[in-house]
Short mmCIF file of C-alpha atoms and ligand atoms in Angstrom, two decimals:
data_model
loop_
_atom_site.label_atom_id
_atom_site.label_comp_id
_atom_site.label_asym_id
_atom_site.label_seq_id
_atom_site.Cartn_x
_atom_site.Cartn_y
_atom_site.Cartn_z
CA MET A 1 -27.71 -40.10 -34.54
CA ASN A 2 -28.40 -44.25 -33.92
CA ILE A 3 -30.08 -45.88 -30.94
CA ILE A 4 -31.01 -48.51 -30.03
CA LEU A 5 -33.80 -49.07 -26.93
CA ILE A 6 -33.94 -52.58 -25.51
CA GLY A 7 -35.21 -53.63 -22.25
CA PRO A 8 -38.46 -56.46 -21.42
CA PRO A 9 -41.63 -56.88 -23.04
CA GLY A 10 -44.08 -53.59 -21.90
CA ALA A 11 -41.06 -51.75 -21.02
CA GLY A 12 -42.06 -48.54 -23.63
CA LYS A 13 -39.52 -49.19 -26.56
CA GLY A 14 -42.78 -48.54 -28.69
CA THR A 15 -43.92 -45.94 -27.08
CA GLN A 16 -40.50 -44.00 -26.71
CA ALA A 17 -39.67 -44.34 -30.16
CA LYS A 18 -43.09 -42.90 -31.50
CA ARG A 19 -42.24 -40.19 -29.15
CA LEU A 20 -38.59 -39.95 -30.41
CA VAL A 21 -40.17 -40.15 -34.37
CA SER A 22 -42.35 -37.10 -33.52
CA GLU A 23 -39.66 -34.85 -32.31
CA ARG A 24 -37.21 -35.49 -32.99
CA GLY A 25 -37.25 -37.02 -36.86
CA MET A 26 -36.03 -39.77 -36.32
CA VAL A 27 -37.03 -43.18 -37.70
CA GLN A 28 -38.66 -46.67 -35.94
CA LEU A 29 -37.00 -49.35 -37.34
CA SER A 30 -39.82 -52.33 -34.92
CA THR A 31 -38.52 -55.48 -36.43
CA GLY A 32 -41.81 -56.62 -34.07
CA ASP A 33 -43.55 -54.01 -36.18
CA MET A 34 -41.67 -56.21 -39.12
CA LEU A 35 -43.29 -59.06 -38.11
CA ARG A 36 -46.94 -59.09 -37.31
CA ASP A 37 -46.95 -56.59 -41.12
CA ALA A 38 -45.99 -59.68 -42.55
CA LYS A 39 -48.20 -62.04 -40.81
CA THR A 40 -51.21 -59.42 -41.52
CA SER A 41 -50.25 -59.60 -45.00
CA GLY A 42 -50.48 -63.22 -44.83
CA THR A 43 -46.80 -64.07 -46.92
CA GLU A 44 -44.70 -66.60 -47.19
CA MET A 45 -42.60 -65.35 -44.81
CA GLY A 46 -45.41 -63.89 -42.05
CA ASN A 47 -47.26 -67.04 -42.23
CA LEU A 48 -44.27 -68.51 -40.98
CA VAL A 49 -44.01 -66.89 -38.05
CA ALA A 50 -46.96 -66.27 -37.08
CA ASP A 51 -47.29 -69.06 -34.29
CA VAL A 52 -43.61 -68.59 -33.08
CA MET A 53 -44.49 -65.14 -32.39
CA ALA A 54 -47.70 -66.33 -30.47
CA ARG A 55 -46.31 -68.87 -28.10
CA GLY A 56 -43.44 -66.12 -26.75
CA GLU A 57 -40.51 -67.59 -29.13
CA LEU A 58 -37.83 -65.10 -30.85
CA VAL A 59 -37.88 -65.75 -34.80
CA THR A 60 -35.04 -66.88 -36.64
CA ASP A 61 -31.70 -64.43 -36.64
CA ASP A 62 -31.66 -64.79 -40.53
CA ILE A 63 -35.28 -63.37 -40.67
CA VAL A 64 -34.77 -60.10 -38.22
CA ILE A 65 -31.53 -59.14 -39.92
CA GLY A 66 -32.83 -59.36 -43.47
CA LEU A 67 -35.91 -57.52 -42.33
CA ILE A 68 -33.16 -54.29 -40.90
CA ALA A 69 -31.13 -55.14 -43.55
CA GLU A 70 -33.56 -53.81 -46.10
CA LYS A 71 -34.92 -51.00 -44.67
CA LEU A 72 -31.22 -49.93 -44.12
CA ASP A 73 -31.35 -48.92 -47.49
CA SER A 74 -33.60 -46.64 -46.96
CA LEU A 75 -33.02 -45.13 -43.64
CA ASP A 76 -32.07 -41.47 -45.77
CA GLY A 77 -29.11 -40.33 -43.37
CA ALA A 78 -32.22 -39.69 -40.73
CA GLY A 79 -31.34 -40.93 -37.60
CA ALA A 80 -32.63 -44.45 -36.44
CA ILE A 81 -34.51 -45.69 -33.40
CA PHE A 82 -33.68 -49.46 -32.95
CA ASP A 83 -36.69 -51.23 -31.48
CA GLY A 84 -36.33 -54.54 -30.33
CA PHE A 85 -33.89 -55.40 -32.34
CA PRO A 86 -31.41 -56.78 -31.90
CA ARG A 87 -32.50 -59.32 -29.24
CA THR A 88 -29.31 -61.82 -29.92
CA LEU A 89 -26.09 -61.75 -29.99
CA ALA A 90 -25.68 -62.83 -33.93
CA GLN A 91 -28.40 -59.99 -34.94
CA ALA A 92 -25.93 -57.44 -32.30
CA ASP A 93 -22.86 -58.64 -34.52
CA ALA A 94 -24.45 -58.65 -37.56
CA LEU A 95 -25.89 -54.96 -37.32
CA GLU A 96 -22.69 -53.78 -36.09
CA ALA A 97 -21.62 -55.00 -39.33
CA LEU A 98 -24.22 -53.55 -41.45
CA MET A 99 -23.96 -50.19 -39.76
CA ALA A 100 -20.21 -50.41 -40.36
CA SER A 101 -20.93 -51.74 -44.45
CA LYS A 102 -22.83 -47.34 -44.61
CA GLY A 103 -19.88 -45.95 -42.85
CA SER A 104 -22.63 -45.22 -39.60
CA GLU A 105 -22.66 -46.58 -35.35
CA ILE A 106 -24.62 -46.97 -32.68
CA ALA A 107 -24.34 -44.03 -30.79
CA HIS A 108 -26.27 -45.04 -27.92
CA VAL A 109 -28.02 -48.35 -26.10
CA ILE A 110 -30.78 -47.59 -23.70
CA GLU A 111 -31.74 -50.31 -21.01
CA MET A 112 -34.97 -49.26 -20.73
CA ARG A 113 -35.10 -51.34 -17.02
CA VAL A 114 -38.98 -52.06 -15.79
CA ASP A 115 -40.07 -54.44 -12.34
CA ASP A 116 -41.64 -57.98 -13.60
CA ASP A 117 -45.29 -56.93 -12.10
CA ALA A 118 -45.52 -53.33 -13.82
CA LEU A 119 -45.30 -55.56 -17.85
CA VAL A 120 -47.36 -57.33 -16.64
CA ALA A 121 -49.94 -54.96 -15.90
CA ARG A 122 -48.63 -53.04 -18.80
CA ILE A 123 -48.80 -56.01 -21.19
CA THR A 124 -52.47 -57.69 -20.18
CA GLY A 125 -53.72 -53.73 -20.15
CA ARG A 126 -52.33 -53.17 -23.90
CA PHE A 127 -55.27 -52.24 -26.94
CA THR A 128 -54.03 -50.89 -30.34
CA CYS A 129 -56.10 -48.93 -33.10
CA ALA A 130 -56.70 -51.46 -35.22
CA ASN A 131 -56.20 -48.13 -38.07
CA CYS A 132 -52.98 -45.97 -37.06
CA GLY A 133 -51.22 -48.55 -34.34
CA GLU A 134 -51.05 -45.82 -31.83
CA VAL A 135 -50.93 -47.58 -28.14
CA TYR A 136 -53.09 -47.56 -25.59
CA HIS A 137 -53.62 -48.88 -21.97
CA ASP A 138 -56.42 -49.85 -19.93
CA THR A 139 -55.69 -47.85 -17.08
CA THR A 140 -52.88 -45.99 -17.98
CA ARG A 141 -53.15 -44.76 -21.16
CA GLN A 142 -57.45 -44.74 -22.55
CA PRO A 143 -58.81 -42.75 -25.68
CA LYS A 144 -59.12 -39.18 -24.38
CA GLN A 145 -62.80 -39.80 -26.03
CA SER A 146 -63.75 -43.59 -25.02
CA GLY A 147 -63.72 -45.79 -28.27
CA VAL A 148 -62.06 -43.48 -30.33
CA CYS A 149 -58.60 -43.48 -31.44
CA ASP A 150 -56.85 -39.42 -30.79
CA ILE A 151 -54.39 -39.69 -33.28
CA CYS A 152 -57.07 -41.07 -36.61
CA GLY A 153 -60.50 -41.27 -35.45
CA GLY A 154 -60.92 -44.63 -35.25
CA THR A 155 -63.28 -47.22 -33.81
CA GLU A 156 -61.73 -50.37 -34.10
CA PHE A 157 -59.53 -51.51 -31.46
CA THR A 158 -57.43 -54.57 -31.46
CA ARG A 159 -55.50 -56.65 -28.52
CA ARG A 160 -52.15 -58.48 -29.92
CA SER A 161 -52.20 -62.27 -29.78
CA ASP A 162 -48.99 -62.44 -28.26
CA ASP A 163 -50.38 -60.57 -25.12
CA THR A 164 -51.32 -63.68 -22.73
CA GLU A 165 -49.79 -64.31 -19.35
CA ASP A 166 -48.46 -67.19 -20.79
CA ALA A 167 -47.10 -65.88 -23.92
CA LEU A 168 -45.16 -63.41 -21.43
CA ARG A 169 -43.80 -65.73 -18.96
CA THR A 170 -42.07 -67.54 -22.46
CA ARG A 171 -40.92 -63.29 -23.61
CA LEU A 172 -39.61 -62.45 -20.61
CA MET A 173 -37.85 -65.97 -20.11
CA ALA A 174 -36.36 -65.67 -23.54
CA TYR A 175 -35.04 -61.39 -22.97
CA TYR A 176 -33.57 -62.63 -20.29
CA LYS A 177 -31.72 -65.85 -21.45
CA GLN A 178 -31.34 -64.22 -24.99
CA THR A 179 -31.21 -60.99 -24.69
CA SER A 180 -30.12 -59.64 -21.79
CA PRO A 181 -26.51 -60.47 -22.53
CA LEU A 182 -26.80 -58.11 -25.00
CA LEU A 183 -26.29 -55.27 -22.03
CA GLY A 184 -23.01 -56.68 -20.77
CA TYR A 185 -21.68 -56.96 -25.00
CA TYR A 186 -23.05 -52.63 -24.79
CA HIS A 187 -20.95 -52.06 -22.02
CA ALA A 188 -18.27 -53.72 -23.06
CA LYS A 189 -18.12 -51.23 -26.04
CA GLY A 190 -18.75 -47.90 -23.62
CA ARG A 191 -22.24 -47.49 -24.92
CA LEU A 192 -25.28 -48.58 -23.05
CA LYS A 193 -26.85 -46.39 -20.60
CA THR A 194 -29.30 -47.55 -18.34
CA VAL A 195 -33.23 -45.70 -17.23
CA ASP A 196 -35.76 -46.01 -14.45
CA GLY A 197 -38.59 -47.01 -17.17
CA MET A 198 -40.99 -47.85 -14.07
CA GLY A 199 -41.46 -43.31 -14.19
CA GLY A 200 -44.24 -42.13 -15.85
CA MET A 201 -44.30 -42.29 -19.59
CA ASP A 202 -42.78 -38.27 -19.49
CA ALA A 203 -40.38 -39.11 -16.91
CA VAL A 204 -39.24 -41.63 -18.93
CA SER A 205 -39.30 -39.28 -22.18
CA THR A 206 -36.96 -36.33 -19.95
CA GLN A 207 -34.90 -39.25 -19.35
CA ILE A 208 -34.03 -40.35 -22.39
CA SER A 209 -33.42 -36.71 -23.84
CA ASP A 210 -31.47 -36.28 -21.78
CA ILE A 211 -28.87 -39.35 -22.82
CA LEU A 212 -29.31 -37.62 -26.49
CA THR A 213 -27.93 -34.17 -26.12
CA ASN A 214 -25.49 -34.94 -22.94
P1 AP5 B 301 -41.79 -56.44 -29.91
O1 AP5 B 301 -42.99 -56.51 -31.05
O2 AP5 B 301 -40.64 -56.18 -30.44
O3 AP5 B 301 -42.45 -56.75 -28.68
P2 AP5 B 301 -41.48 -56.91 -26.83
O4 AP5 B 301 -39.82 -56.75 -27.27
O5 AP5 B 301 -42.03 -57.43 -26.99
O6 AP5 B 301 -42.70 -55.09 -27.29
P3 AP5 B 301 -43.50 -55.08 -26.56
O7 AP5 B 301 -44.42 -54.14 -28.38
O8 AP5 B 301 -44.67 -55.89 -26.35
O9 AP5 B 301 -42.96 -53.91 -25.82
P4 AP5 B 301 -42.62 -52.04 -25.63
O10 AP5 B 301 -41.72 -52.42 -24.99
O11 AP5 B 301 -42.61 -51.45 -26.86
O12 AP5 B 301 -44.50 -51.33 -25.09
P5 AP5 B 301 -45.40 -50.89 -25.23
O13 AP5 B 301 -44.51 -49.15 -25.30
O14 AP5 B 301 -46.57 -50.74 -26.13
O15 AP5 B 301 -42.22 -58.28 -30.02
C1 AP5 B 301 -43.45 -59.22 -30.52
C2 AP5 B 301 -41.88 -60.56 -30.89
O16 AP5 B 301 -41.93 -60.63 -32.42
C3 AP5 B 301 -41.53 -61.58 -30.46
O17 AP5 B 301 -41.62 -61.98 -29.03
C4 AP5 B 301 -40.85 -62.08 -31.13
O18 AP5 B 301 -41.28 -63.25 -32.25
C5 AP5 B 301 -41.08 -61.38 -32.41
N1 AP5 B 301 -39.38 -60.57 -32.88
C6 AP5 B 301 -38.94 -59.15 -33.33
N2 AP5 B 301 -38.40 -58.90 -32.55
C7 AP5 B 301 -37.21 -59.76 -32.38
C8 AP5 B 301 -36.08 -59.84 -32.96
N3 AP5 B 301 -35.36 -59.20 -32.81
N4 AP5 B 301 -35.94 -61.24 -33.06
C9 AP5 B 301 -36.26 -62.80 -32.86
N5 AP5 B 301 -37.47 -61.98 -33.02
C10 AP5 B 301 -37.94 -61.12 -32.80
O19 AP5 B 301 -45.48 -50.52 -23.78
C11 AP5 B 301 -46.67 -51.73 -22.86
C12 AP5 B 301 -48.13 -50.76 -22.68
O20 AP5 B 301 -47.10 -50.46 -21.84
C13 AP5 B 301 -48.78 -50.17 -23.60
O21 AP5 B 301 -50.45 -50.51 -23.00
C14 AP5 B 301 -48.29 -48.67 -23.12
O22 AP5 B 301 -49.99 -47.26 -23.25
C15 AP5 B 301 -48.36 -48.88 -21.74
N6 AP5 B 301 -46.77 -47.85 -21.31
C16 AP5 B 301 -45.61 -47.44 -21.77
N7 AP5 B 301 -45.40 -47.29 -20.73
C17 AP5 B 301 -45.37 -46.93 -19.96
C18 AP5 B 301 -44.90 -45.78 -19.13
N8 AP5 B 301 -43.53 -45.19 -18.19
N9 AP5 B 301 -45.47 -46.12 -17.47
C19 AP5 B 301 -47.10 -46.69 -17.96
N10 AP5 B 301 -47.81 -47.39 -19.00
C20 AP5 B 301 -46.37 -47.70 -19.73
#
């Protein structure tokens, strides 16, 4: 089963995608992670997108569609969780065509709804293990042992360069202007489900699980 998690920055898409990977053996396809990897490796494309991402604007459709097309070839039958893709109508159309070409489809598009004030608190408090990428938060999810990653034991943590209030304002604007029209697009196709993303992480997981099993 293939699903899309859609929601504004900080809605919890990555957090829930990682849970689905470990609980259901699905594969997370996060265009944000792919672009950050390209930046870190200093590829030509990574250098091209670095400033755009730091400002909180969207990268061009052709770049992200190319990244997803490449990953789809290696799925090998596992269910995909699209996290942060598609983000524009052009990307949604491209995904429909790519899935159809593989004889596959999107089963559910899950909108994660969170208030703007909560998004600001989530984004500005987020930090990540520099070694394994596990995501934490200053108040809602600290490592069990302070300064040591629960997953890999790493002791170095990073904060994303676009997790500033300025960049977040631009990211939110991009979401409402360019991505939220996709809610209507998927509603019209009868695939849109909405979860209340304001609850705790377990409560959100339960709502998503209910959608996937019903
Ligand atoms: P991307 O990496 O996709 O970022 P985003 O959509 O802004 O989403 P985030 O990763 O910031 O948030 P999330 O919803 O995953 O929240 P998380 O689970 O981490 O994109 C970054 C940039 O790349 C874009 O701005 C753009 O430039 C470019 N890009 C990417 N894809 C693109 C595309 N398709 N087209 C064009 N450009 C693209 O949670 C956040 C925090 O909250 C964490 O600390 C977490 O612990 C905490 N938290 C999570 N859930 C809860 C909860 N239920 N209660 C309390 N705290 C919670």
